[in-house]
Coordinates of C-alpha atoms in Angstrom, one line a residue:
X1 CA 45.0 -39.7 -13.1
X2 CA 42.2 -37.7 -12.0
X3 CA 41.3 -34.5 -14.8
X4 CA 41.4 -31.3 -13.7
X5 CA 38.0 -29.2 -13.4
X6 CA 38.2 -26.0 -15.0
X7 CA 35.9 -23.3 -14.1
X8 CA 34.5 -20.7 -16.8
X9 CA 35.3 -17.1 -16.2
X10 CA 31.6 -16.2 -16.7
X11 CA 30.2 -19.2 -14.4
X12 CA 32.0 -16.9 -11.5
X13 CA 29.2 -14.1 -12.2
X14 CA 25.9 -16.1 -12.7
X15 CA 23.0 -15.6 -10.9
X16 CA 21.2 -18.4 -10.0
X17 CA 17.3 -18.4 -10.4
X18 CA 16.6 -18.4 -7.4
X19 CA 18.6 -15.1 -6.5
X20 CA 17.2 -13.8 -9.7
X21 CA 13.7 -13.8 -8.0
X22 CA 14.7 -12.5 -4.6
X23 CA 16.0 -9.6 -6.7
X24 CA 13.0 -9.3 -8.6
X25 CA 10.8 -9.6 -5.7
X26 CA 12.7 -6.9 -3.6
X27 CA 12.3 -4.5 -6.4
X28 CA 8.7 -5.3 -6.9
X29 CA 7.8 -4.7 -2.8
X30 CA 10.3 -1.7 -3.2
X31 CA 8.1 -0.1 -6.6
X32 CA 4.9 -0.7 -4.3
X33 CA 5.7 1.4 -1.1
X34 CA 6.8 3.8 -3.7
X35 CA 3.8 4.3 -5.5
X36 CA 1.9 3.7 -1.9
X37 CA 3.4 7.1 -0.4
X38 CA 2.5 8.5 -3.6
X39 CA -1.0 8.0 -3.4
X40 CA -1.1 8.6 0.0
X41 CA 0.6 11.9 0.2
X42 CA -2.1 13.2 -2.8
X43 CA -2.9 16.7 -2.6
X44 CA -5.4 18.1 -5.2
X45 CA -3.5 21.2 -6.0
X46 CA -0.5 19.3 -7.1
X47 CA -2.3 18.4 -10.3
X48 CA -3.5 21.9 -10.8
X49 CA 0.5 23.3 -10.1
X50 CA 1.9 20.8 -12.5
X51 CA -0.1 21.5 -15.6
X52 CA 0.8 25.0 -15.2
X53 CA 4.3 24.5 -15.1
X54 CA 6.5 24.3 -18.3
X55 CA 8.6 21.2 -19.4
X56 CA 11.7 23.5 -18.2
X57 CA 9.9 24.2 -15.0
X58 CA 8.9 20.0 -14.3
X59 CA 12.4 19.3 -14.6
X60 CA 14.1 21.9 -12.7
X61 CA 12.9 20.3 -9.6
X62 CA 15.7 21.6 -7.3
X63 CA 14.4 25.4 -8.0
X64 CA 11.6 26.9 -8.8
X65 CA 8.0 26.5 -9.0
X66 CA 8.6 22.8 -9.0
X67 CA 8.8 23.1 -5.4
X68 CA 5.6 23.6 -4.1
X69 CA 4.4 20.3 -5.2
X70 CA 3.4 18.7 -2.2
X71 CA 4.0 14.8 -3.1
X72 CA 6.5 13.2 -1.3
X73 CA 7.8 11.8 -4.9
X74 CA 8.0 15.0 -6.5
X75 CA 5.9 16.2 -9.9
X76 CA 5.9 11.8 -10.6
X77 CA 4.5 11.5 -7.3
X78 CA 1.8 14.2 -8.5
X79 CA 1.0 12.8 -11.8
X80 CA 0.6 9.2 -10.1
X81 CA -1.2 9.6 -7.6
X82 CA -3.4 11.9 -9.3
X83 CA -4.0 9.0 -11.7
X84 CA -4.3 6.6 -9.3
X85 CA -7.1 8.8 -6.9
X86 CA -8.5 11.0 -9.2
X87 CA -8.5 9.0 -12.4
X88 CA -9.1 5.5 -10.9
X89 CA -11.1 4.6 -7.7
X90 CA -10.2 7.1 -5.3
X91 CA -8.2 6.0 -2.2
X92 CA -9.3 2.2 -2.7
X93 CA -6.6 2.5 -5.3
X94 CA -4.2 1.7 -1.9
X95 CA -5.3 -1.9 -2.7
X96 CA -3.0 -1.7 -5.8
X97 CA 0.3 -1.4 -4.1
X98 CA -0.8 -3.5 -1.9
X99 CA -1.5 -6.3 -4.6
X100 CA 1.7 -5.6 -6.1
X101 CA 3.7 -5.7 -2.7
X102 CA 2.0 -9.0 -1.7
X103 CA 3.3 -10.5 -5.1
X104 CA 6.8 -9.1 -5.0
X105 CA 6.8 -10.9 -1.2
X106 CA 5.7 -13.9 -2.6
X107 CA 8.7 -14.0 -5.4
X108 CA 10.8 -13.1 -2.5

């Protein structure tokens, strides 16, 4: 008489490694061209706008002086790539998204 094989409820929702680091890698390429249009939509007055601004003001982003930031991310857009151009190596800092792109391909 040949046993029955009974599945696990939870087996039905486990992620396999493998999937695991396709998932990871997507999200790593995807975190990369994010912070890549940050840096390269910098504008140097976005730094300037944003420390004027109150903490009310940063997070009303929909109205108000928020607005003018030029970023394509918005006031996080202006506070990293400030960081990453003005703080770091200037617009060599591209190479950094790209680093972190090429190693979210390669878990992918």
């Amino acid at each position: 008489m040949a046993k029955k094989q009974t599945k696990n409820k939870s087996s039905a929702f486990q992620v396999s490694r493998v999937r695991k680091l396709e998932i990871a890698g997507i999200l790593i390429m995807a975190i990369a061209v994010l912070v890549a249009m940050s840096i390269v939509t910098y504008q140097k007055g976005d730094y300037a706008l944003i420390q004027s601004l109150s903490m009310d003001q940063l997070f009303s982003v929909d109205r108000g002086p928020a607005l003018r930031v030029q970023n394509a991310l918005g006031v996080i857009g202006a506070y990293l790539s400030h960081f990453f151009v003005y703080t770091l190596f200037g617009y060599v800092s591209m190479l950094v998204p790209a680093i972190i792109f090429l190693y979210g391909w390669h878990l992918f």
